[in-house]
PDB file of C-alpha atoms in Angstrom:
ATOM      1  CA  MET A   8     107.592  87.715  80.932  1.00 74.00           C
ATOM      2  CA  GLU A   9     110.401  85.252  80.322  1.00 73.00           C
ATOM      3  CA  ASP A  10     112.369  88.003  78.543  1.00 93.00           C
ATOM      4  CA  ILE A  11     112.374  90.361  81.538  1.00 97.00           C
ATOM      5  CA  ARG A  12     115.797  90.814  83.088  1.00 97.00           C
ATOM      6  CA  ASN A  13     115.685  93.370  85.918  1.00 98.00           C
ATOM      7  CA  ILE A  14     112.642  94.710  87.767  1.00 98.00           C
ATOM      8  CA  TYR A  15     113.226  98.232  89.080  1.00 98.00           C
ATOM      9  CA  CYS A  16     110.568  99.856  91.256  1.00 98.00           C
ATOM     10  CA  VAL A  17     110.170 103.481  92.305  1.00 97.00           C
ATOM     11  CA  GLY A  18     109.052 104.234  95.849  1.00 92.00           C
ATOM     12  CA  ARG A  19     107.096 107.331  96.885  1.00 89.00           C
ATOM     13  CA  ASN A  20     106.789 108.837  93.416  1.00 94.00           C
ATOM     14  CA  TYR A  21     103.337 110.318  94.082  1.00 91.00           C
ATOM     15  CA  ALA A  22     103.094 112.930  96.850  1.00 77.00           C
ATOM     16  CA  LEU A  23      99.660 111.884  98.118  1.00 67.00           C
ATOM     17  CA  HIS A  24     100.783 108.271  98.421  1.00 59.00           C
ATOM     18  CA  ALA A  25     103.821 109.281 100.461  1.00 52.00           C
ATOM     19  CA  LYS A  26     101.531 111.350 102.678  1.00 60.00           C
ATOM     20  CA  GLU A  27      99.003 108.544 103.233  1.00 63.00           C
ATOM     21  CA  LEU A  28     101.779 106.312 104.582  1.00 59.00           C
ATOM     22  CA  GLY A  29     103.264 109.077 106.727  1.00 66.00           C
ATOM     23  CA  ASN A  30     106.458 109.294 104.663  1.00 65.00           C
ATOM     24  CA  ASP A  31     108.425 112.332 103.562  1.00 71.00           C
ATOM     25  CA  VAL A  32     108.489 113.203  99.878  1.00 71.00           C
ATOM     26  CA  PRO A  33     111.949 112.132  98.631  1.00 78.00           C
ATOM     27  CA  GLU A  34     114.420 114.577  97.118  1.00 89.00           C
ATOM     28  CA  GLU A  35     115.742 112.004  94.649  1.00 95.00           C
ATOM     29  CA  PRO A  36     114.246 108.772  93.276  1.00 96.00           C
ATOM     30  CA  MET A  37     113.945 105.876  95.732  1.00 95.00           C
ATOM     31  CA  ILE A  38     114.717 102.698  93.807  1.00 97.00           C
ATOM     32  CA  PHE A  39     114.311  99.098  94.927  1.00 96.00           C
ATOM     33  CA  SER A  40     114.065  95.866  92.974  1.00 97.00           C
ATOM     34  CA  LYS A  41     112.153  92.602  92.869  1.00 98.00           C
ATOM     35  CA  PRO A  42     113.381  89.181  91.722  1.00 98.00           C
ATOM     36  CA  THR A  43     111.978  87.934  88.420  1.00 97.00           C
ATOM     37  CA  HIS A  44     110.225  85.008  90.131  1.00 96.00           C
ATOM     38  CA  ALA A  45     107.927  87.626  91.690  1.00 98.00           C
ATOM     39  CA  LEU A  46     106.303  88.152  88.264  1.00 98.00           C
ATOM     40  CA  HIS A  47     102.676  87.093  87.817  1.00 98.00           C
ATOM     41  CA  PRO A  48     100.285  87.765  84.912  1.00 98.00           C
ATOM     42  CA  ALA A  49      97.421  90.196  85.566  1.00 98.00           C
ATOM     43  CA  THR A  50      94.795  87.498  85.117  1.00 98.00           C
ATOM     44  CA  GLY A  51      93.746  84.223  86.693  1.00 98.00           C
ATOM     45  CA  LYS A  52      94.402  82.999  90.223  1.00 98.00           C
ATOM     46  CA  LEU A  53      96.888  85.005  92.291  1.00 98.00           C
ATOM     47  CA  ALA A  54      98.095  82.736  95.107  1.00 97.00           C
ATOM     48  CA  LEU A  55      99.754  84.742  97.893  1.00 97.00           C
ATOM     49  CA  PRO A  56     101.127  83.786 101.323  1.00 93.00           C
ATOM     50  CA  GLY A  57      98.439  84.268 103.933  1.00 91.00           C
ATOM     51  CA  THR A  58     100.810  83.969 106.885  1.00 93.00           C
ATOM     52  CA  ILE A  59     102.842  87.189 106.553  1.00 95.00           C
ATOM     53  CA  GLY A  60     100.229  89.728 107.610  1.00 96.00           C
ATOM     54  CA  GLU A  61      98.500  92.308 105.429  1.00 97.00           C
ATOM     55  CA  ILE A  62      99.412  92.399 101.750  1.00 98.00           C
ATOM     56  CA  HIS A  63      98.698  95.759 100.107  1.00 98.00           C
ATOM     57  CA  TYR A  64      98.062  96.485  96.432  1.00 98.00           C
ATOM     58  CA  GLU A  65      99.947  99.333  94.719  1.00 97.00           C
ATOM     59  CA  LEU A  66      98.899  99.920  91.100  1.00 98.00           C
ATOM     60  CA  GLU A  67     101.575 101.311  88.785  1.00 98.00           C
ATOM     61  CA  ILE A  68     102.365 102.083  85.177  1.00 98.00           C
ATOM     62  CA  VAL A  69     105.272  99.942  83.993  1.00 98.00           C
ATOM     63  CA  VAL A  70     107.627 100.735  81.115  1.00 98.00           C
ATOM     64  CA  ARG A  71     109.909  98.314  79.303  1.00 98.00           C
ATOM     65  CA  ILE A  72     113.411  99.173  78.135  1.00 98.00           C
ATOM     66  CA  GLY A  73     114.247  98.157  74.574  1.00 97.00           C
ATOM     67  CA  SER A  74     117.914  99.136  74.260  1.00 96.00           C
ATOM     68  CA  ALA A  75     120.996  99.775  76.366  1.00 97.00           C
ATOM     69  CA  TYR A  76     121.148 103.088  78.222  1.00 97.00           C
ATOM     70  CA  LYS A  77     123.838 105.617  77.401  1.00 96.00           C
ATOM     71  CA  PRO A  78     124.169 109.017  79.095  1.00 95.00           C
ATOM     72  CA  GLY A  79     122.158 111.694  77.331  1.00 95.00           C
ATOM     73  CA  MET A  80     119.646 109.330  75.748  1.00 96.00           C
ATOM     74  CA  GLN A  81     116.013 110.359  75.768  1.00 96.00           C
ATOM     75  CA  ALA A  82     113.341 108.154  77.307  1.00 97.00           C
ATOM     76  CA  ASP A  83     111.687 107.738  73.900  1.00 97.00           C
ATOM     77  CA  GLU A  84     114.909 106.238  72.555  1.00 96.00           C
ATOM     78  CA  LEU A  85     114.992 103.611  75.298  1.00 97.00           C
ATOM     79  CA  ILE A  86     111.409 102.595  76.014  1.00 98.00           C
ATOM     80  CA  ASP A  87     109.552 100.228  73.692  1.00 97.00           C
ATOM     81  CA  GLY A  88     106.541  99.114  75.748  1.00 97.00           C
ATOM     82  CA  ILE A  89     104.036 100.073  78.422  1.00 97.00           C
ATOM     83  CA  ALA A  90     101.935  97.983  80.793  1.00 98.00           C
ATOM     84  CA  LEU A  91     100.128  98.091  84.111  1.00 98.00           C
ATOM     85  CA  GLY A  92     101.461  96.343  87.169  1.00 98.00           C
ATOM     86  CA  ILE A  93     100.734  95.878  90.839  1.00 98.00           C
ATOM     87  CA  ASP A  94     103.594  96.167  93.308  1.00 98.00           C
ATOM     88  CA  LEU A  95     102.314  93.944  96.118  1.00 98.00           C
ATOM     89  CA  THR A  96     103.745  94.774  99.526  1.00 97.00           C
ATOM     90  CA  ALA A  97     103.716  92.740 102.739  1.00 97.00           C
ATOM     91  CA  ARG A  98     103.004  95.833 104.836  1.00 96.00           C
ATOM     92  CA  ASP A  99     103.478  94.304 108.304  1.00 95.00           C
ATOM     93  CA  VAL A 100     106.782  92.799 107.219  1.00 95.00           C
ATOM     94  CA  GLN A 101     107.866  96.109 105.697  1.00 94.00           C
ATOM     95  CA  SER A 102     107.078  98.003 108.906  1.00 93.00           C
ATOM     96  CA  LYS A 103     109.256  95.633 110.936  1.00 95.00           C
ATOM     97  CA  LEU A 104     112.084  95.917 108.396  1.00 93.00           C
ATOM     98  CA  LYS A 105     111.895  99.722 108.539  1.00 90.00           C
ATOM     99  CA  GLU A 106     112.165  99.645 112.332  1.00 93.00           C
ATOM    100  CA  LYS A 107     115.357  97.600 112.031  1.00 94.00           C
ATOM    101  CA  ARG A 108     116.632  99.742 109.105  1.00 93.00           C
ATOM    102  CA  HIS A 109     116.839  96.606 106.985  1.00 94.00           C
ATOM    103  CA  PRO A 110     116.281  96.337 103.209  1.00 92.00           C
ATOM    104  CA  TRP A 111     112.694  95.812 101.993  1.00 91.00           C
ATOM    105  CA  LEU A 112     113.291  92.679  99.924  1.00 95.00           C
ATOM    106  CA  LEU A 113     111.339  90.300 102.181  1.00 96.00           C
ATOM    107  CA  ALA A 114     108.339  92.630 102.004  1.00 97.00           C
ATOM    108  CA  LYS A 115     108.549  93.280  98.265  1.00 97.00           C
ATOM    109  CA  GLY A 116     110.048  90.215  96.623  1.00 97.00           C
ATOM    110  CA  PHE A 117     107.813  87.281  97.524  1.00 97.00           C
ATOM    111  CA  VAL A 118     106.428  85.031  94.788  1.00 96.00           C
ATOM    112  CA  GLY A 119     103.577  86.757  92.949  1.00 97.00           C
ATOM    113  CA  SER A 120     104.413  90.235  94.231  1.00 98.00           C
ATOM    114  CA  ALA A 121     105.010  91.746  90.778  1.00 98.00           C
ATOM    115  CA  VAL A 122     101.731  91.520  88.867  1.00 98.00           C
ATOM    116  CA  LEU A 123     102.123  92.573  85.237  1.00 98.00           C
ATOM    117  CA  SER A 124      99.750  92.983  82.298  1.00 98.00           C
ATOM    118  CA  PRO A 125     100.797  92.334  78.673  1.00 97.00           C
ATOM    119  CA  PHE A 126     102.911  95.117  77.205  1.00 97.00           C
ATOM    120  CA  GLN A 127     101.473  97.494  74.636  1.00 95.00           C
ATOM    121  CA  PRO A 128     103.533  99.557  72.124  1.00 95.00           C
ATOM    122  CA  TRP A 129     105.154 102.647  73.631  1.00 96.00           C
ATOM    123  CA  VAL A 130     102.971 105.735  73.251  1.00 92.00           C
ATOM    124  CA  GLY A 131     105.721 108.373  73.452  1.00 95.00           C
ATOM    125  CA  SER A 132     106.567 110.688  76.340  1.00 93.00           C
ATOM    126  CA  ALA A 133     104.012 113.374  75.424  1.00 91.00           C
ATOM    127  CA  ALA A 134     101.101 110.911  75.259  1.00 94.00           C
ATOM    128  CA  PHE A 135     102.383 109.172  78.395  1.00 95.00           C
ATOM    129  CA  GLU A 136     101.637 112.305  80.434  1.00 92.00           C
ATOM    130  CA  ASP A 137      97.975 112.148  79.374  1.00 94.00           C
ATOM    131  CA  LEU A 138      97.370 108.531  80.381  1.00 96.00           C
ATOM    132  CA  THR A 139      95.087 107.644  83.286  1.00 97.00           C
ATOM    133  CA  PHE A 140      95.008 104.336  85.105  1.00 98.00           C
ATOM    134  CA  SER A 141      92.901 102.738  87.813  1.00 98.00           C
ATOM    135  CA  LEU A 142      92.469  99.624  89.928  1.00 98.00           C
ATOM    136  CA  VAL A 143      89.043  98.120  90.490  1.00 98.00           C
ATOM    137  CA  LYS A 144      88.604  95.819  93.488  1.00 98.00           C
ATOM    138  CA  ASN A 145      85.321  93.935  93.794  1.00 98.00           C
ATOM    139  CA  ASP A 146      83.672  96.342  91.308  1.00 97.00           C
ATOM    140  CA  GLU A 147      84.825  99.454  93.218  1.00 98.00           C
ATOM    141  CA  THR A 148      87.568 101.790  91.993  1.00 98.00           C
ATOM    142  CA  VAL A 149      90.130 101.964  94.799  1.00 98.00           C
ATOM    143  CA  GLN A 150      93.053 103.671  93.031  1.00 97.00           C
ATOM    144  CA  SER A 151      93.347 106.064  90.134  1.00 96.00           C
ATOM    145  CA  GLY A 152      96.111 108.294  88.872  1.00 95.00           C
ATOM    146  CA  SER A 153      98.026 109.838  85.998  1.00 96.00           C
ATOM    147  CA  PRO A 154     101.757 110.089  85.219  1.00 96.00           C
ATOM    148  CA  ARG A 155     101.420 113.893  85.238  1.00 95.00           C
ATOM    149  CA  ASP A 156     101.265 113.639  89.053  1.00 94.00           C
ATOM    150  CA  MET A 157     104.566 111.807  89.383  1.00 95.00           C
ATOM    151  CA  ILE A 158     107.187 113.594  91.489  1.00 95.00           C
ATOM    152  CA  PHE A 159     110.026 112.387  89.274  1.00 96.00           C
ATOM    153  CA  SER A 160     109.457 112.397  85.527  1.00 96.00           C
ATOM    154  CA  LEU A 161     110.066 109.384  83.343  1.00 96.00           C
ATOM    155  CA  GLN A 162     113.201 111.026  81.967  1.00 97.00           C
ATOM    156  CA  ARG A 163     114.493 111.635  85.496  1.00 97.00           C
ATOM    157  CA  LEU A 164     113.861 107.992  86.406  1.00 97.00           C
ATOM    158  CA  VAL A 165     115.604 106.692  83.300  1.00 97.00           C
ATOM    159  CA  ASP A 166     118.604 108.955  83.870  1.00 97.00           C
ATOM    160  CA  PHE A 167     118.867 108.073  87.570  1.00 98.00           C
ATOM    161  CA  ILE A 168     118.506 104.311  87.171  1.00 98.00           C
ATOM    162  CA  GLY A 169     120.636 104.189  84.037  1.00 98.00           C
ATOM    163  CA  ALA A 170     123.496 106.147  85.618  1.00 97.00           C
ATOM    164  CA  ASN A 171     123.466 104.327  88.958  1.00 97.00           C
ATOM    165  CA  MET A 172     122.424 100.755  88.158  1.00 97.00           C
ATOM    166  CA  GLY A 173     122.373 100.465  84.394  1.00 97.00           C
ATOM    167  CA  LEU A 174     119.492  99.835  82.011  1.00 98.00           C
ATOM    168  CA  GLY A 175     119.345  97.348  79.173  1.00 97.00           C
ATOM    169  CA  ALA A 176     116.910  95.612  76.876  1.00 97.00           C
ATOM    170  CA  GLY A 177     114.420  93.570  78.883  1.00 97.00           C
ATOM    171  CA  ASP A 178     114.570  95.701  82.032  1.00 98.00           C
ATOM    172  CA  VAL A 179     111.265  97.084  83.351  1.00 98.00           C
ATOM    173  CA  ILE A 180     110.466 100.014  85.631  1.00 98.00           C
ATOM    174  CA  TYR A 181     107.442 100.151  87.941  1.00 98.00           C
ATOM    175  CA  THR A 182     107.057 103.943  88.043  1.00 98.00           C
ATOM    176  CA  GLY A 183     105.296 104.421  91.396  1.00 96.00           C
ATOM    177  CA  THR A 184     101.788 104.249  92.814  1.00 95.00           C
ATOM    178  CA  PRO A 185      99.172 106.956  93.468  1.00 95.00           C
ATOM    179  CA  ALA A 186      97.209 107.275  96.713  1.00 91.00           C
ATOM    180  CA  GLY A 187      94.589 104.713  97.660  1.00 94.00           C
ATOM    181  CA  VAL A 188      96.676 101.648  98.503  1.00 95.00           C
ATOM    182  CA  GLY A 189      95.090  99.142 100.835  1.00 96.00           C
ATOM    183  CA  PRO A 190      94.950  95.512 101.966  1.00 97.00           C
ATOM    184  CA  LEU A 191      93.824  92.511  99.971  1.00 98.00           C
ATOM    185  CA  ALA A 192      91.432  89.897 101.327  1.00 97.00           C
ATOM    186  CA  ASP A 193      90.978  86.296 100.315  1.00 97.00           C
ATOM    187  CA  GLY A 194      88.518  86.118  97.428  1.00 98.00           C
ATOM    188  CA  ASP A 195      89.048  89.694  96.167  1.00 98.00           C
ATOM    189  CA  THR A 196      88.710  90.262  92.429  1.00 98.00           C
ATOM    190  CA  LEU A 197      90.968  92.835  90.760  1.00 98.00           C
ATOM    191  CA  GLU A 198      90.880  94.552  87.369  1.00 98.00           C
ATOM    192  CA  LEU A 199      93.475  96.978  86.006  1.00 98.00           C
ATOM    193  CA  LYS A 200      92.382  99.762  83.637  1.00 98.00           C
ATOM    194  CA  LEU A 201      94.480 101.958  81.345  1.00 98.00           C
ATOM    195  CA  ALA A 202      92.891 104.845  79.422  1.00 96.00           C
ATOM    196  CA  ALA A 203      94.440 106.756  76.522  1.00 88.00           C
ATOM    197  CA  GLY A 204      92.965 108.910  73.774  1.00 83.00           C
ATOM    198  CA  GLY A 205      89.401 108.249  74.858  1.00 85.00           C
ATOM    199  CA  LYS A 206      89.876 104.466  74.807  1.00 91.00           C
ATOM    200  CA  GLU A 207      90.138 102.252  77.890  1.00 95.00           C
ATOM    201  CA  GLU A 208      91.670  98.795  78.112  1.00 96.00           C
ATOM    202  CA  THR A 209      90.961  96.407  80.975  1.00 98.00           C
ATOM    203  CA  PHE A 210      93.309  93.673  82.205  1.00 98.00           C
ATOM    204  CA  GLY A 211      92.147  90.827  84.400  1.00 97.00           C
ATOM    205  CA  PRO A 212      90.241  89.666  86.253  1.00 98.00           C
ATOM    206  CA  LEU A 213      92.710  88.573  88.898  1.00 98.00           C
ATOM    207  CA  TYR A 214      91.426  86.386  91.745  1.00 98.00           C
ATOM    208  CA  VAL A 215      93.192  86.694  95.100  1.00 98.00           C
ATOM    209  CA  ASP A 216      93.880  83.485  97.040  1.00 98.00           C
ATOM    210  CA  LEU A 217      95.527  84.043 100.420  1.00 96.00           C
ATOM    211  CA  GLY A 218      96.483  80.454 101.078  1.00 83.00           C
TER     212      GLY A 218
END
């Protein structure tokens, strides 16, 4: 994690997730960022602030950039790793920020808000479409999805972020969350699962501590 430079996140990239929060489906990628001190491994104790209202989990596939973006480059030329992450959101704080038309940073950038599993070798864009991923909370699957349901493709995300904000080695992209987001409670146990080619890998467990 110490080699990560920029953390880009994609909002509302799954139609059912946008619908469950009462949001319109965007016409172009919605990009926000998190500070690197928000990073937390997807195992062990996850200490979160218990004084900011509900904190929601949002499971996502994360890709890592291995080289500098240049216009016209394909995603497979840029990406060198894949992981699972959880974009944690202080939902009450976010709602207040939206009312004031303020940026989301306070709701998205707190310490521990960017959970991230170890990176695996990049599988290629074709195999990426066939991946499935899920989040298990207290032995119950609460989220599941596949990149094939993303509104904006990985290539579209790379082109948009690269052209507007730049992409370089060490940058990561949280590609959006499927439906099923919800609040965390003190004592929750989380596991992240990634399935490909008939094989499933589990990351965690992660123990929630709302101090």
